[in-house]
Short mmCIF file of C-alpha atoms in Angstrom, two decimals:
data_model
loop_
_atom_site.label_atom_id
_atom_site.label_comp_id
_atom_site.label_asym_id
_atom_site.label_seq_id
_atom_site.Cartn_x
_atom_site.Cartn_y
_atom_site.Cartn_z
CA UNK P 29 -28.08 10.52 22.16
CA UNK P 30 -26.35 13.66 23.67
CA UNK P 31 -24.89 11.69 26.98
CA UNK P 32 -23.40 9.04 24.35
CA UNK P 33 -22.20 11.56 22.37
CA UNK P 34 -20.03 13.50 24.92
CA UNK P 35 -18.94 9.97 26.16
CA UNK P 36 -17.59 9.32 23.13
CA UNK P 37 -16.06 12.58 22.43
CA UNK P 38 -14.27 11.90 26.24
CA UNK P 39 -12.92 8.65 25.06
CA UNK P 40 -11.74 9.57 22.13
CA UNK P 41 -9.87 12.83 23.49
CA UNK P 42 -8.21 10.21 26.06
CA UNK P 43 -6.98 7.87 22.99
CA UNK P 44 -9.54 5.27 23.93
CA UNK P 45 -10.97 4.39 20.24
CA UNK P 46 -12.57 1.11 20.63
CA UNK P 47 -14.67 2.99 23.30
CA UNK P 48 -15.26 5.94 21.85
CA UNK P 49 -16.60 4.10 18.44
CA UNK P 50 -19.03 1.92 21.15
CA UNK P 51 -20.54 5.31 22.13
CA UNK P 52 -20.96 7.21 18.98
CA UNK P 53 -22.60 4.02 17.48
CA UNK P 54 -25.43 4.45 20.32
CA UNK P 55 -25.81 7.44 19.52
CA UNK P 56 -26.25 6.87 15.98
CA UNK P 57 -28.85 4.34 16.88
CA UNK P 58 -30.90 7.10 18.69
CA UNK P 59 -30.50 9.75 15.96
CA UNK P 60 -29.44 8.07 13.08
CA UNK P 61 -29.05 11.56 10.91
CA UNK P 62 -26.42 13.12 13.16
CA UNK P 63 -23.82 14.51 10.98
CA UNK P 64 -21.42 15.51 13.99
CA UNK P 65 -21.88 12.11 15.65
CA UNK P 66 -21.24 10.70 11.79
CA UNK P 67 -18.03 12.86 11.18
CA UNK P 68 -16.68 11.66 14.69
CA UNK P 69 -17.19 8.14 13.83
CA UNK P 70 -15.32 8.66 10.76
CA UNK P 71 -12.17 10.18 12.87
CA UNK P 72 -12.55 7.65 15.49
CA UNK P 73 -12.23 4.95 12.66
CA UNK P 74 -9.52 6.35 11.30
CA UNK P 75 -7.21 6.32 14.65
CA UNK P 76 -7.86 2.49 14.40
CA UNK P 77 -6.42 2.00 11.06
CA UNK P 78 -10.28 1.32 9.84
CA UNK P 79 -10.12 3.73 6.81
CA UNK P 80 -12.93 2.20 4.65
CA UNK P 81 -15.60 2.53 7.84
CA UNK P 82 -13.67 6.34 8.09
CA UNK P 83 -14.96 6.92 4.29
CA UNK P 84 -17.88 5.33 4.35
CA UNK P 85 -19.30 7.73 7.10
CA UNK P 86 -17.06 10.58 5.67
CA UNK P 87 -19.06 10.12 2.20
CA UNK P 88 -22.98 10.21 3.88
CA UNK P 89 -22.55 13.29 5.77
CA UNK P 90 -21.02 14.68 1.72
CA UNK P 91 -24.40 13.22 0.60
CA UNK P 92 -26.73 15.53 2.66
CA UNK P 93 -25.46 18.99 1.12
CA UNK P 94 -22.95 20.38 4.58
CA UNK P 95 -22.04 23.88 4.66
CA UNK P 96 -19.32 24.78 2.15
CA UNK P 97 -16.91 24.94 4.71
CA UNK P 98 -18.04 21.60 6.55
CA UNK P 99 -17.69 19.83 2.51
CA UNK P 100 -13.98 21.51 2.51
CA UNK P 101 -12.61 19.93 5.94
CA UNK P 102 -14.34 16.73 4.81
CA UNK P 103 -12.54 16.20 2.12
CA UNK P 104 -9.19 17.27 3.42
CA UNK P 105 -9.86 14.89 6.19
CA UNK P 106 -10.10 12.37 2.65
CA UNK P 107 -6.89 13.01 1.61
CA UNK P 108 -5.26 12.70 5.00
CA UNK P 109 -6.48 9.34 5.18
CA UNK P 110 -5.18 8.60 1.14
CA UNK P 111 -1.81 9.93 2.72
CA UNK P 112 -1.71 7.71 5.54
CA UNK P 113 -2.03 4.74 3.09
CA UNK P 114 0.52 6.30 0.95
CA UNK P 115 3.51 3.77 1.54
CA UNK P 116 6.37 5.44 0.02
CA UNK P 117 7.45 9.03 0.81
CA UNK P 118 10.10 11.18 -1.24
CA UNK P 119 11.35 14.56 -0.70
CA UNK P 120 14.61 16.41 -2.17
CA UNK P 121 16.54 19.33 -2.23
CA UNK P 122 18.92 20.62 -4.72
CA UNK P 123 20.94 23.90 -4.49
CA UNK P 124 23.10 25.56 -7.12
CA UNK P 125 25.38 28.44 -6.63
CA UNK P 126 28.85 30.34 -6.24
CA UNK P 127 31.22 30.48 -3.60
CA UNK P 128 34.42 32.61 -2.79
CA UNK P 129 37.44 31.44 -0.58
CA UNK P 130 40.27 33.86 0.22
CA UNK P 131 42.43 30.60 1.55
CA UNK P 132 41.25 27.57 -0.52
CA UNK P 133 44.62 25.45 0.66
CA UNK P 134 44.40 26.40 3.84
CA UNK P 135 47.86 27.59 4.06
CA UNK P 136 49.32 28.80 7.12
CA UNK P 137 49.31 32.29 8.47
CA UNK P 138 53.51 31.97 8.44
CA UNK P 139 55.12 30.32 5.93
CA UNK P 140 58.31 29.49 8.12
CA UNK P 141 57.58 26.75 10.10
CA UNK P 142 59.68 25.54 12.82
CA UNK P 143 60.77 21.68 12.37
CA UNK P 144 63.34 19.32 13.48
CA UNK P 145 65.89 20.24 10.94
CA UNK P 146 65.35 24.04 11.87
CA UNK P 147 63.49 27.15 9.74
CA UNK P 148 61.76 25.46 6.88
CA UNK P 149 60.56 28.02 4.05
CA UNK P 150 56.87 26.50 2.61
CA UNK P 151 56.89 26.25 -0.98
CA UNK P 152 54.22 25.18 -3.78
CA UNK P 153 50.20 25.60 -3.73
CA UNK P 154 50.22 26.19 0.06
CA UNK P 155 53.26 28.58 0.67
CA UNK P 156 50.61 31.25 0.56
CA UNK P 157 47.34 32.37 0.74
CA UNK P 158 45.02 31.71 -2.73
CA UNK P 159 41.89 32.72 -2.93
CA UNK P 160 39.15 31.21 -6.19
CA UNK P 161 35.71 31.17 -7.13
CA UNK P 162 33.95 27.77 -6.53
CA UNK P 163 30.72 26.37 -8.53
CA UNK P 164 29.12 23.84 -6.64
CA UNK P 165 25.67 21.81 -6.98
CA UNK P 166 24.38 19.38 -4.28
CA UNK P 167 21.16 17.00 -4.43
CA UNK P 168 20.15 15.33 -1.08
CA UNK P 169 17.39 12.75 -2.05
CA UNK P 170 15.21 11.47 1.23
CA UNK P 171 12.85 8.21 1.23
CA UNK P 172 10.98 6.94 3.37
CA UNK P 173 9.13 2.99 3.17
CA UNK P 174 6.08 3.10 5.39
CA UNK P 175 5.81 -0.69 6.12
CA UNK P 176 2.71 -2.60 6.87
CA UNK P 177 3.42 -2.57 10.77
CA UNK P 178 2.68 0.72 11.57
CA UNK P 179 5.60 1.54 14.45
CA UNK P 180 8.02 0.31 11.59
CA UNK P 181 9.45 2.29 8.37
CA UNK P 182 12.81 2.07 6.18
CA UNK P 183 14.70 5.72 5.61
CA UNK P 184 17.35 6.74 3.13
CA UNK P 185 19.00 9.44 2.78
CA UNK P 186 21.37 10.14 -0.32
CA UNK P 187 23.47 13.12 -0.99
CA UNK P 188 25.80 14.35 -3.62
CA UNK P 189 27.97 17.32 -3.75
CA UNK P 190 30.36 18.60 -6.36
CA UNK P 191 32.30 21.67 -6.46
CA UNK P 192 34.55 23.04 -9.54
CA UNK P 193 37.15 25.51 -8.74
CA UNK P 194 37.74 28.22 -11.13
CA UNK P 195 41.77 28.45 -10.78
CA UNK P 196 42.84 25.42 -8.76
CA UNK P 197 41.28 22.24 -10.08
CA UNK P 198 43.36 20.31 -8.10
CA UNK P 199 40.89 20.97 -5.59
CA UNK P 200 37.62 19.88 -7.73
CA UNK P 201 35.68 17.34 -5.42
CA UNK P 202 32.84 15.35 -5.49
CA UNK P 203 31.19 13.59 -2.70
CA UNK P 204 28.67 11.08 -2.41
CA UNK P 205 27.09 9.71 0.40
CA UNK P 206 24.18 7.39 1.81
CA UNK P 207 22.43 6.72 5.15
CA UNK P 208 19.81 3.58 5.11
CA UNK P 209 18.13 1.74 7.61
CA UNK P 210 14.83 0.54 9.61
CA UNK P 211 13.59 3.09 11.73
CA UNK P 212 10.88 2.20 14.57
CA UNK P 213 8.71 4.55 16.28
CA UNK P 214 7.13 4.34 19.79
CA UNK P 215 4.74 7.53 20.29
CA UNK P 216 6.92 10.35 20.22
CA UNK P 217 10.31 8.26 20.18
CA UNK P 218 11.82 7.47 17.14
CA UNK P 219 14.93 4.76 17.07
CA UNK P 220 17.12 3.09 14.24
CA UNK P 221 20.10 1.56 12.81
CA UNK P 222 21.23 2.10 9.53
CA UNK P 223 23.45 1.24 7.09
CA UNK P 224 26.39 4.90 6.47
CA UNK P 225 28.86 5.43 3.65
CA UNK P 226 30.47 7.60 1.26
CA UNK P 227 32.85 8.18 -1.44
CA UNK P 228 35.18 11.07 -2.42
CA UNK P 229 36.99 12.13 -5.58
CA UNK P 230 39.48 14.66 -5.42
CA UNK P 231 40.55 16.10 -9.20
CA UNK P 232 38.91 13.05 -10.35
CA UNK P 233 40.95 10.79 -8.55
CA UNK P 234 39.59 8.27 -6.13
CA UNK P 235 40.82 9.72 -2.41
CA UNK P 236 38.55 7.81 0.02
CA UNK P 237 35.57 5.80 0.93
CA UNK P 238 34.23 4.65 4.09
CA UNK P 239 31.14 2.21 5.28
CA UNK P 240 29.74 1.35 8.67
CA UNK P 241 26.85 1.60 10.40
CA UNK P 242 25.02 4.27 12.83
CA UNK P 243 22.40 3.77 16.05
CA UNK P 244 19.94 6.86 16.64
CA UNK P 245 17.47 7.61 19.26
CA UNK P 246 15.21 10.80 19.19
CA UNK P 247 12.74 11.72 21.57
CA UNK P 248 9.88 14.88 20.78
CA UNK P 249 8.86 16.30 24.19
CA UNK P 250 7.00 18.62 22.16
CA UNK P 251 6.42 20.16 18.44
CA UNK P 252 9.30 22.78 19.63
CA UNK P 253 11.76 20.72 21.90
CA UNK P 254 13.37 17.68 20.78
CA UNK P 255 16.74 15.56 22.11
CA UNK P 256 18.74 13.30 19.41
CA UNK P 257 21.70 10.87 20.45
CA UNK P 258 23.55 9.36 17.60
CA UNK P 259 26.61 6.48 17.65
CA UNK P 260 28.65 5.95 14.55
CA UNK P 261 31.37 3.38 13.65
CA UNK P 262 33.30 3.37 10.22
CA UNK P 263 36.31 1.95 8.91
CA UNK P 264 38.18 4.48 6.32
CA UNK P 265 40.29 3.54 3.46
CA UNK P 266 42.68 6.62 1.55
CA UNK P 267 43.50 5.44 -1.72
CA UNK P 268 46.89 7.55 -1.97
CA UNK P 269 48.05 6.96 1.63
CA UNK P 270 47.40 3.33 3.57
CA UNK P 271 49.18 4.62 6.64
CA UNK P 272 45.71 7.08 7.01
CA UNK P 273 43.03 4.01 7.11
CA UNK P 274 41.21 4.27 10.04
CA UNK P 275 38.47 3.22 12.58
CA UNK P 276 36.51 5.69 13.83
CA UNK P 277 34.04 6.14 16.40
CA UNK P 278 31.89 8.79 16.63
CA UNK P 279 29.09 10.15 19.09
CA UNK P 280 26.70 13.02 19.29
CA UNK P 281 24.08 14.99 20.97
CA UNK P 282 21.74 17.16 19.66
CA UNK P 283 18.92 19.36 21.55
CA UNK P 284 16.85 21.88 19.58
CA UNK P 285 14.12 23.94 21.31
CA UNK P 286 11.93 27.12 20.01
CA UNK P 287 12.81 30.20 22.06
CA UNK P 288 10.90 33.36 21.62
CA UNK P 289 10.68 32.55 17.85
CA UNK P 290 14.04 31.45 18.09
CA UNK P 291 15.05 28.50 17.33
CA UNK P 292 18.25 27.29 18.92
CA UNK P 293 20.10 23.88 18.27
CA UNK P 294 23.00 22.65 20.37
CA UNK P 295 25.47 19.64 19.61
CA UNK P 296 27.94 18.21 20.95
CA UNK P 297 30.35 15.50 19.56
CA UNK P 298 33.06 12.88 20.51
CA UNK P 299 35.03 11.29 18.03
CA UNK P 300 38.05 8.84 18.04
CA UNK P 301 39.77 7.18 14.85
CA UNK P 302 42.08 4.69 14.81
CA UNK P 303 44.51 4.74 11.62
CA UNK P 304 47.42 2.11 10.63
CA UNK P 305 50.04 5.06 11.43
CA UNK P 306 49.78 6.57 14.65
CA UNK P 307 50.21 10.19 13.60
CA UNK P 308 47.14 10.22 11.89
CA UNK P 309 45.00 8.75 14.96
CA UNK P 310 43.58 11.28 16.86
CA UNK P 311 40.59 12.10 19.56
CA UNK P 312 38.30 14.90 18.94
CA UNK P 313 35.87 16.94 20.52
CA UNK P 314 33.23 19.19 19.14
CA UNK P 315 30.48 21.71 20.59
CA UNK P 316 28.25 23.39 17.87
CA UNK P 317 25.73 26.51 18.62
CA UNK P 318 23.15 27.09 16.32
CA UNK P 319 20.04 29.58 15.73
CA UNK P 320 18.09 30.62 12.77
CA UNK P 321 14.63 33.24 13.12
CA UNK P 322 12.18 33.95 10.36
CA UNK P 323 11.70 37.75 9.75
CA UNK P 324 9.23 39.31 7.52
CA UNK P 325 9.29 39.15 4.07
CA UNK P 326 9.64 35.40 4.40
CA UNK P 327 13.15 36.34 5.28
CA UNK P 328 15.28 33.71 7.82
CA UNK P 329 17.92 34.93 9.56
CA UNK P 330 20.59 31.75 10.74
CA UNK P 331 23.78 32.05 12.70
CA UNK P 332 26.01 29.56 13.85
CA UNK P 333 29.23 28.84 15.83
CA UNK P 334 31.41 25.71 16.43
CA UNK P 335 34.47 24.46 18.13
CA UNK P 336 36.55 20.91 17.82
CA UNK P 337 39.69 20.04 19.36
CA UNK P 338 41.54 17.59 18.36
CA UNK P 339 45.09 15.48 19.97
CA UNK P 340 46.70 13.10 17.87
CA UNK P 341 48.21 10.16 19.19
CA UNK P 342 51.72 10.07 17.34
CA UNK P 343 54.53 12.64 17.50
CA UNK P 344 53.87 14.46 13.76
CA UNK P 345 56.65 13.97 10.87
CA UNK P 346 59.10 16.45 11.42
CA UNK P 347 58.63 17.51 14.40
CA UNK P 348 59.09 16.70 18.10
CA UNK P 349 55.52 16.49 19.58
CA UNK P 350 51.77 15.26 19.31
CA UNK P 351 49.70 17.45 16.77
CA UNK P 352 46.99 19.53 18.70
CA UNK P 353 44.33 21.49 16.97
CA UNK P 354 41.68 23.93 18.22
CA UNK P 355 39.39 25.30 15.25
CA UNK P 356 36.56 27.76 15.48
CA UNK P 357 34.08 28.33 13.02
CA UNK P 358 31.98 31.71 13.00
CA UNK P 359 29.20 32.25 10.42
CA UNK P 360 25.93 33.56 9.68
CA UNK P 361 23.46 34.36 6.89
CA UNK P 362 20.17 35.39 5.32
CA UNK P 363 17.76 33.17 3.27
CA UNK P 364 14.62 34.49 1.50
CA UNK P 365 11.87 32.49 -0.10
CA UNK P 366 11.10 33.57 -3.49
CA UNK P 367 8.38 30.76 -4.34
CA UNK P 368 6.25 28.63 -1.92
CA UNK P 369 3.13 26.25 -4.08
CA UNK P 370 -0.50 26.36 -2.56
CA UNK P 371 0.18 22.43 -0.46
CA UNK P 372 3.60 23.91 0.73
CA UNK P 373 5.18 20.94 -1.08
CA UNK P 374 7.60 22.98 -3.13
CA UNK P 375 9.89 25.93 -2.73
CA UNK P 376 12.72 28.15 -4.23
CA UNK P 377 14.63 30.29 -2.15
CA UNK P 378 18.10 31.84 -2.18
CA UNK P 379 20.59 31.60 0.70
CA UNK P 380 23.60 34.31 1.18
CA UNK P 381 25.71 33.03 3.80
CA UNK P 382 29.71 34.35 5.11
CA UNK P 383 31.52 31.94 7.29
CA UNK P 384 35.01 32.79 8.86
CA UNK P 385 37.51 30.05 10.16
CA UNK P 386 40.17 30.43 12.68
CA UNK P 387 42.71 27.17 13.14
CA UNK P 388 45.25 27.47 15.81
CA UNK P 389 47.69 24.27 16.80
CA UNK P 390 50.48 23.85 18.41
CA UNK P 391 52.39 22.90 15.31
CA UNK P 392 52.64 26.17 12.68
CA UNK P 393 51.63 24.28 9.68
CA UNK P 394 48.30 23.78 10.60
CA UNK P 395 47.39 27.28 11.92
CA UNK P 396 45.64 29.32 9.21
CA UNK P 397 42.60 31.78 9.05
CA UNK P 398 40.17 31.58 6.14
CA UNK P 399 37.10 33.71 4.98
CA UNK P 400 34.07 32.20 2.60
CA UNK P 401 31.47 33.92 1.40
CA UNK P 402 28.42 31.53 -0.50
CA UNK P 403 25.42 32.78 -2.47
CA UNK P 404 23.16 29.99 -3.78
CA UNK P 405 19.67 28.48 -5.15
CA UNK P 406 17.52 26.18 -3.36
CA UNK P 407 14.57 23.83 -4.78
CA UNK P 408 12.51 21.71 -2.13
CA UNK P 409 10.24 19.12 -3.78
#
């Protein structure tokens, strides 16, 4: 019973179930009280989607009495198999918390700015530098439909953000958005398409919404390199100002990879949107660095750095040449898990983050600098 034992064990190690279930059942036949030879038939049956024959030889080798530690991996090897009948999937996050912004309008680091009709002195909410406190909560809501066809499944992916600003409410926003689609996976590549919107209120006033559609790839080399490719199309509508709806076309590339306990993410973007009034259509191009370590303590250290330039189509109101912008973003931050359950299903941890913004263009008005610092709560379930 040995030889058809290791046979089996050889097939199943090279993914060859239907063979490696023919050997461990002449084995069986030989030795019909092998408990190894059992417990392998029950794994064997489970890579073929045969769960009840996986039980059934799962529950005999509970009914001789194993080792304590044999009974324990038995019957987590029971629940993996309730999980992979398990069709849907849910997982959320929801974070609470304060922020501080030393330049909340974004208001430029002069305010004279050259125009056509000469020196123009800003006035109003963005002649100068503001800084408030912000309150925001967030709750990003994931399914996931596991489908009868096994290489098939349906994602979603909802968010919704508000922040409340302490002094200048005209700035209160809330943001909602959804991603939805079929996904289909082929061994360790993933693809979709999905259904993309959202919807923004600004001071409780409709300001825009947007729908389209997105195609994804992503490919796992291994558990600690991956590749994603993403291609977006919207269309854009700005309740307040027509002349800003838009097409837009956006693609990405993502890479992460695990480097000496490091791990290290790298995107980069192309974007073009096409609005009713040339000024606002532009062409954009983004590169985004970052890396995040856990310490002791359950302690994660994250940093991050990104870059987008952007050249607009039409000469800008007021003055005599095409908008271009080149923003940097700088930031980096500490979270620490305060509460983890037993299954790993839950958490609570706190994040403390500083971020620091540098906007330079060739056009005054839309060069500023701009500091935030955000301390908040977050609940995985």
């Amino acid at each position: 019973w040995e030889v058809d034992f290791y046979l089996g064990r050889s097939a199943f190690e090279t993914g060859n179930y239907e063979m490696s279930v023919m050997a461990f059942e002449r084995s069986l036949i030989t030795n019909p009280k092998a408990v190894r030879v059992k417990l392998e038939m029950a794994r064997a049956y489970q890579k073929l989607g045969v769960n009840n024959m996986a039980r059934k030889y799962c529950n005999e080798v509970l009914l001789t009495n194993p080792p304590e530690t044999v009974k324990q991996n038995i019957e987590k090897f029971l629940v993996y198999i309730d999980k992979t009948e398990q069709r849907h999937f849910l997982r959320a996050t929801v974070t609470a918390g304060v922020d501080w912004n030393d330049n909340v309008w974004a208001s430029p680091t002069s305010s004279i700015i050259d125009t056509v009709l000469g020196e123009v002195t800003l006035i109003g909410n963005s002649a100068a530098k503001k800084h408030d406190w912000i309150v925001n909560t967030s709750v990003q809501v994931d399914h996931t439909y596991s489908s009868s066809y096994k290489d098939m499944m349906w994602g979603t992916t909802g968010t919704a953000y508000k922040a409340v600003y302490n002094k200048e409410s005209d700035l209160d926003i809330l943001y909602l958005d959804i991603d939805s689609g079929p996904q289909f996976i082929f061994g360790k590549d993933i693809s979709g398409i999905s259904f993309v919107g959202d919807y923004i209120e600004i001071e409780e006033k409709k300001y825009q919404t947007s729908a389209g559609i997105k195609v994804f790839y992503r490919h796992m080399f291994t558990p600690s390199m991956s590749i994603a490719a993403n291609v977006q199309h919207k269309r854009k509508f700005y309740e307040q100002n027509s002349n800003r709806d838009a097409g837009n076309v956006a693609v990405s590339f993502d890479t992460t990879y695990l480097v000496k306990n490091t791990w290290l993410n790298l995107s980069l973007a192309a974007e073009k949107e096409k609005a009713t009034d040339d000024e606002f259509s532009y062409k954009r191009y983004a590169a985004k660095l970052s890396l995040s370590r856990e310490l002791p303590w359950d302690v994660t250290l994250f940093g991050n750095y990104d870059f987008a330039y952007s050249r607009y189509s039409g000469i800008a109101t007021l003055f005599t040449e095409k908008r271009r912008d080149y923003v940097h973003h700088a930031g980096c931050g500490l979270k620490k898990r305060l509460w983890e359950s037993s299954d790993k299903g839950k958490s609570l941890a706190v994040v403390l983050k500083y971020q620091y913004t540098r906007a330079d263009s060739n056009i005054d008005l839309y060069e500023y600098r701009k500091n935030l610092i955000q301390t908040f709560f977050e609940y995985r379930f």
